[in-house]
Tab-separated table of C-alpha atoms in Angstrom:
chain	number	residue	atom	x	y	z
A	1	UNK	CA	36.259	17.003	-54.396
A	2	UNK	CA	35.850	20.338	-56.045
A	3	UNK	CA	32.803	20.070	-58.297
A	4	UNK	CA	34.602	21.439	-61.325
A	5	UNK	CA	37.348	18.834	-61.059
A	6	UNK	CA	34.709	16.135	-60.661
A	7	UNK	CA	32.959	17.386	-63.792
A	8	UNK	CA	36.208	17.239	-65.785
A	9	UNK	CA	36.741	13.650	-64.706
A	10	UNK	CA	33.166	12.825	-65.646
A	11	UNK	CA	33.826	14.192	-69.132
A	12	UNK	CA	36.939	12.055	-69.358
A	13	UNK	CA	35.020	8.997	-68.230
A	14	UNK	CA	32.347	9.528	-70.864
A	15	UNK	CA	34.937	10.164	-73.566
A	16	UNK	CA	37.194	7.210	-72.740
A	17	UNK	CA	36.482	5.141	-69.648
A	18	UNK	CA	39.801	3.273	-69.777
A	19	UNK	CA	41.731	6.553	-69.564
A	20	UNK	CA	39.531	7.628	-66.670
A	21	UNK	CA	40.166	4.410	-64.717
A	22	UNK	CA	43.864	4.672	-65.538
A	23	UNK	CA	43.928	8.214	-64.134
A	24	UNK	CA	42.281	7.086	-60.906
A	25	UNK	CA	44.843	4.319	-60.445
A	26	UNK	CA	47.765	6.624	-61.197
A	27	UNK	CA	46.545	9.171	-58.655
A	28	UNK	CA	46.094	6.441	-56.070
A	29	UNK	CA	49.669	5.289	-56.621
A	30	UNK	CA	50.784	8.920	-56.390
A	31	UNK	CA	49.290	9.191	-52.927
A	32	UNK	CA	51.212	6.086	-51.854
A	33	UNK	CA	54.573	7.016	-53.354
A	34	UNK	CA	54.292	10.520	-51.892
A	35	UNK	CA	54.539	8.941	-48.441
A	36	UNK	CA	57.567	6.900	-49.516
A	37	UNK	CA	59.213	10.088	-50.805
A	38	UNK	CA	58.403	11.900	-47.542
A	39	UNK	CA	56.482	14.644	-49.310
A	40	UNK	CA	54.582	17.030	-47.078
A	41	UNK	CA	50.814	17.423	-47.234
A	42	UNK	CA	50.818	20.276	-49.730
A	43	UNK	CA	53.299	18.527	-52.029
A	44	UNK	CA	51.239	15.344	-51.828
A	45	UNK	CA	48.030	17.157	-52.652
A	46	UNK	CA	49.552	18.787	-55.703
A	47	UNK	CA	51.144	15.554	-56.936
A	48	UNK	CA	47.899	13.608	-56.603
A	49	UNK	CA	45.865	16.278	-58.361
A	50	UNK	CA	48.405	16.503	-61.171
A	51	UNK	CA	48.330	12.738	-61.573
A	52	UNK	CA	44.555	12.423	-61.581
A	53	UNK	CA	44.434	15.082	-64.292
A	54	UNK	CA	47.572	14.074	-66.215
A	55	UNK	CA	45.569	12.724	-69.185
A	56	UNK	CA	42.719	15.241	-69.089
A	57	UNK	CA	43.878	16.494	-72.497
A	58	UNK	CA	42.725	13.215	-74.018
A	59	UNK	CA	39.152	14.489	-73.962
A	60	UNK	CA	40.262	16.389	-77.075
A	61	UNK	CA	41.722	13.302	-78.784
A	62	UNK	CA	39.243	11.513	-81.077
A	63	UNK	CA	37.755	8.339	-79.613
A	64	UNK	CA	38.737	6.492	-82.770
A	65	UNK	CA	42.393	7.121	-81.930
A	66	UNK	CA	42.150	6.361	-78.212
A	67	UNK	CA	40.419	3.044	-78.849
A	68	UNK	CA	42.387	1.950	-81.905
A	69	UNK	CA	43.694	-1.605	-81.561
A	70	UNK	CA	46.361	-1.307	-84.239
A	71	UNK	CA	49.440	0.886	-84.573
A	72	UNK	CA	48.651	4.572	-84.954
A	73	UNK	CA	49.414	6.264	-88.240
A	74	UNK	CA	51.863	9.147	-88.305
A	75	UNK	CA	49.071	11.723	-88.322
A	76	UNK	CA	47.206	9.959	-85.529
A	77	UNK	CA	50.347	9.845	-83.437
A	78	UNK	CA	50.933	13.561	-84.015
A	79	UNK	CA	47.456	14.230	-82.605
A	80	UNK	CA	47.969	11.886	-79.667
A	81	UNK	CA	51.189	13.628	-78.697
A	82	UNK	CA	49.299	16.900	-78.334
A	83	UNK	CA	47.307	15.724	-75.328
A	84	UNK	CA	49.741	17.108	-72.704
A	85	UNK	CA	49.567	20.542	-74.333
A	86	UNK	CA	45.799	20.398	-74.685
A	87	UNK	CA	45.458	19.308	-71.065
A	88	UNK	CA	47.680	22.124	-69.838
A	89	UNK	CA	45.810	24.691	-71.923
A	90	UNK	CA	42.485	23.369	-70.641
A	91	UNK	CA	43.520	23.661	-66.987
A	92	UNK	CA	44.987	27.118	-67.417
A	93	UNK	CA	41.826	28.292	-69.148
A	94	UNK	CA	39.943	26.962	-66.132
A	95	UNK	CA	42.155	28.983	-63.804
A	96	UNK	CA	44.497	26.279	-62.513
A	97	UNK	CA	48.018	27.626	-62.830
A	98	UNK	CA	49.957	25.907	-60.050
A	99	UNK	CA	53.149	24.737	-61.741
A	100	UNK	CA	53.379	21.450	-59.842
A	101	UNK	CA	49.902	20.467	-61.008
A	102	UNK	CA	50.142	21.722	-64.585
A	103	UNK	CA	53.725	20.425	-64.816
A	104	UNK	CA	52.559	16.859	-64.244
A	105	UNK	CA	50.016	17.312	-67.023
A	106	UNK	CA	52.309	19.027	-69.508
A	107	UNK	CA	55.566	17.129	-68.961
A	108	UNK	CA	54.660	13.542	-67.962
A	109	UNK	CA	55.867	12.220	-71.340
A	110	UNK	CA	59.229	13.965	-71.206
A	111	UNK	CA	62.285	11.732	-70.684
A	112	UNK	CA	65.614	12.301	-68.913
A	113	UNK	CA	67.511	11.492	-72.124
A	114	UNK	CA	65.641	14.227	-74.013
A	115	UNK	CA	63.692	11.950	-76.360
A	116	UNK	CA	60.271	12.567	-74.838
A	117	UNK	CA	57.478	14.905	-75.876
A	118	UNK	CA	56.100	17.486	-76.368
A	119	UNK	CA	59.267	19.570	-75.823
A	120	UNK	CA	62.161	17.133	-75.561
A	121	UNK	CA	63.203	18.301	-72.098
A	122	UNK	CA	66.064	16.473	-70.411
A	123	UNK	CA	66.901	15.369	-66.868
A	124	UNK	CA	66.686	18.224	-64.364
A	125	UNK	CA	64.582	20.383	-66.686
A	126	UNK	CA	61.640	18.049	-66.097
A	127	UNK	CA	59.587	19.057	-63.019
A	128	UNK	CA	59.677	16.617	-60.111
A	129	UNK	CA	55.937	15.874	-60.164
A	130	UNK	CA	56.142	15.066	-63.864
A	131	UNK	CA	59.049	12.684	-63.259
A	132	UNK	CA	56.972	10.833	-60.675
A	133	UNK	CA	53.870	10.799	-62.868
A	134	UNK	CA	55.848	9.406	-65.814
A	135	UNK	CA	56.767	6.286	-63.850
A	136	UNK	CA	53.281	5.694	-62.443
A	137	UNK	CA	51.718	6.310	-65.853
A	138	UNK	CA	54.019	3.878	-67.647
A	139	UNK	CA	53.687	1.183	-64.988
A	140	UNK	CA	49.894	1.260	-65.029
A	141	UNK	CA	49.816	1.199	-68.838
A	142	UNK	CA	52.030	-1.877	-68.868
A	143	UNK	CA	50.171	-3.911	-66.241
A	144	UNK	CA	46.676	-2.832	-67.335
A	145	UNK	CA	47.191	-3.114	-71.075
A	146	UNK	CA	46.013	-0.925	-73.902
A	147	UNK	CA	43.889	-1.603	-77.036
A	148	UNK	CA	47.121	-1.998	-79.015
A	149	UNK	CA	49.119	-3.840	-76.349
A	150	UNK	CA	48.406	-6.722	-73.973
A	151	UNK	CA	49.128	-6.320	-70.299
A	152	UNK	CA	52.298	-7.768	-68.800
A	153	UNK	CA	53.072	-9.047	-65.301
A	154	UNK	CA	54.138	-6.771	-62.469
A	155	UNK	CA	57.550	-8.464	-62.489
A	156	UNK	CA	58.058	-7.844	-66.209
A	157	UNK	CA	56.858	-4.255	-65.858
A	158	UNK	CA	59.368	-3.610	-63.099
A	159	UNK	CA	62.162	-5.054	-65.231
A	160	UNK	CA	61.177	-2.837	-68.160
A	161	UNK	CA	61.084	0.229	-65.929
A	162	UNK	CA	64.515	-0.532	-64.479
A	163	UNK	CA	66.049	-1.161	-67.901
A	164	UNK	CA	64.919	2.325	-68.918
A	165	UNK	CA	66.246	4.208	-65.875
A	166	UNK	CA	68.107	7.381	-66.826
A	167	UNK	CA	66.752	7.066	-70.376
A	168	UNK	CA	63.012	7.282	-69.798
A	169	UNK	CA	62.675	7.426	-66.020
A	170	UNK	CA	64.228	9.285	-63.122
A	171	UNK	CA	66.489	6.740	-61.341
A	172	UNK	CA	65.897	8.050	-57.811
A	173	UNK	CA	62.099	8.080	-58.015
A	174	UNK	CA	62.159	4.754	-59.838
A	175	UNK	CA	64.220	3.129	-57.082
A	176	UNK	CA	61.729	4.295	-54.461
A	177	UNK	CA	58.812	3.107	-56.581
A	178	UNK	CA	60.254	-0.356	-57.164
A	179	UNK	CA	60.763	-0.804	-53.426
A	180	UNK	CA	57.066	-0.337	-52.718
A	181	UNK	CA	55.099	-3.409	-51.655
A	182	UNK	CA	53.857	-5.495	-54.580
A	183	UNK	CA	50.799	-6.502	-52.529
A	184	UNK	CA	49.647	-2.893	-52.708
A	185	UNK	CA	49.632	-2.932	-56.523
A	186	UNK	CA	47.834	-6.266	-56.615
A	187	UNK	CA	45.130	-4.931	-54.322
A	188	UNK	CA	44.822	-1.741	-56.357
A	189	UNK	CA	44.284	-3.534	-59.652
A	190	UNK	CA	41.888	-6.109	-58.235
A	191	UNK	CA	39.613	-3.641	-56.476
A	192	UNK	CA	39.525	-0.572	-58.749
A	193	UNK	CA	36.184	-1.385	-60.387
A	194	UNK	CA	33.339	1.051	-60.976
A	195	UNK	CA	31.955	0.710	-57.467
A	196	UNK	CA	35.365	1.310	-55.971
A	197	UNK	CA	35.758	4.382	-58.181
A	198	UNK	CA	32.683	5.906	-56.580
A	199	UNK	CA	33.930	5.059	-53.102
A	200	UNK	CA	37.395	6.341	-53.951
A	201	UNK	CA	36.127	9.672	-55.176
A	202	UNK	CA	33.718	10.168	-52.288
A	203	UNK	CA	35.851	8.902	-49.400
A	204	UNK	CA	39.357	9.993	-50.297
A	205	UNK	CA	38.889	13.590	-51.430
A	206	UNK	CA	39.513	15.528	-48.187
A	207	UNK	CA	42.883	14.032	-47.215
A	208	UNK	CA	44.773	15.061	-50.319
A	209	UNK	CA	42.921	17.543	-52.478
A	210	UNK	CA	43.499	21.211	-51.766
A	211	UNK	CA	40.698	23.700	-51.970
A	212	UNK	CA	40.148	25.265	-55.370
A	213	UNK	CA	41.733	28.542	-54.250
A	214	UNK	CA	45.086	26.806	-53.768
A	215	UNK	CA	45.404	26.264	-57.524
A	216	UNK	CA	43.860	29.386	-58.971
A	217	UNK	CA	46.152	31.984	-60.472
């Protein structure tokens, strides 16, 4: 993996380890769904990189907010909702301008019905990589839990995703995602511990991460 990208992930891990582990899992799922969607190698590489960095903007969100176990206040929520913008700005300042990659970072909380953030984009205005990332992000949050919310079963998470098709999630991508083998998700969540993180980062870089020059403007 490019050393700069690795250093950004290290910063994220030090700032909030749960977000770091979440990002690893989301990128791993991205690699799997890319095959189901018949994406080519370049498209897969960009999707996976966008997904592994989708929450990089949270390094600018106070730890007290990220780890809060109760409902966020209005002001705290306003700050939290800035993380896609902060992440996009961070990557662009670092020279990464590929729109598929930055789109996943900037738009993964947008919704087809226009009620998402930070810009309230609707349906086709949301980049494809961001639509994919939104589903993977939400699924992992539901089954892994958050400080303010207990985890739910895979079955319940799938039901919640399906009930929000067209409103929160792209129906085509969601259908493909829900058809993926449940055994894969079980394996992912049982094995993605710290040791597996190190193996994941060291063993899986070459197949799906483009060279740095592919993303520089």
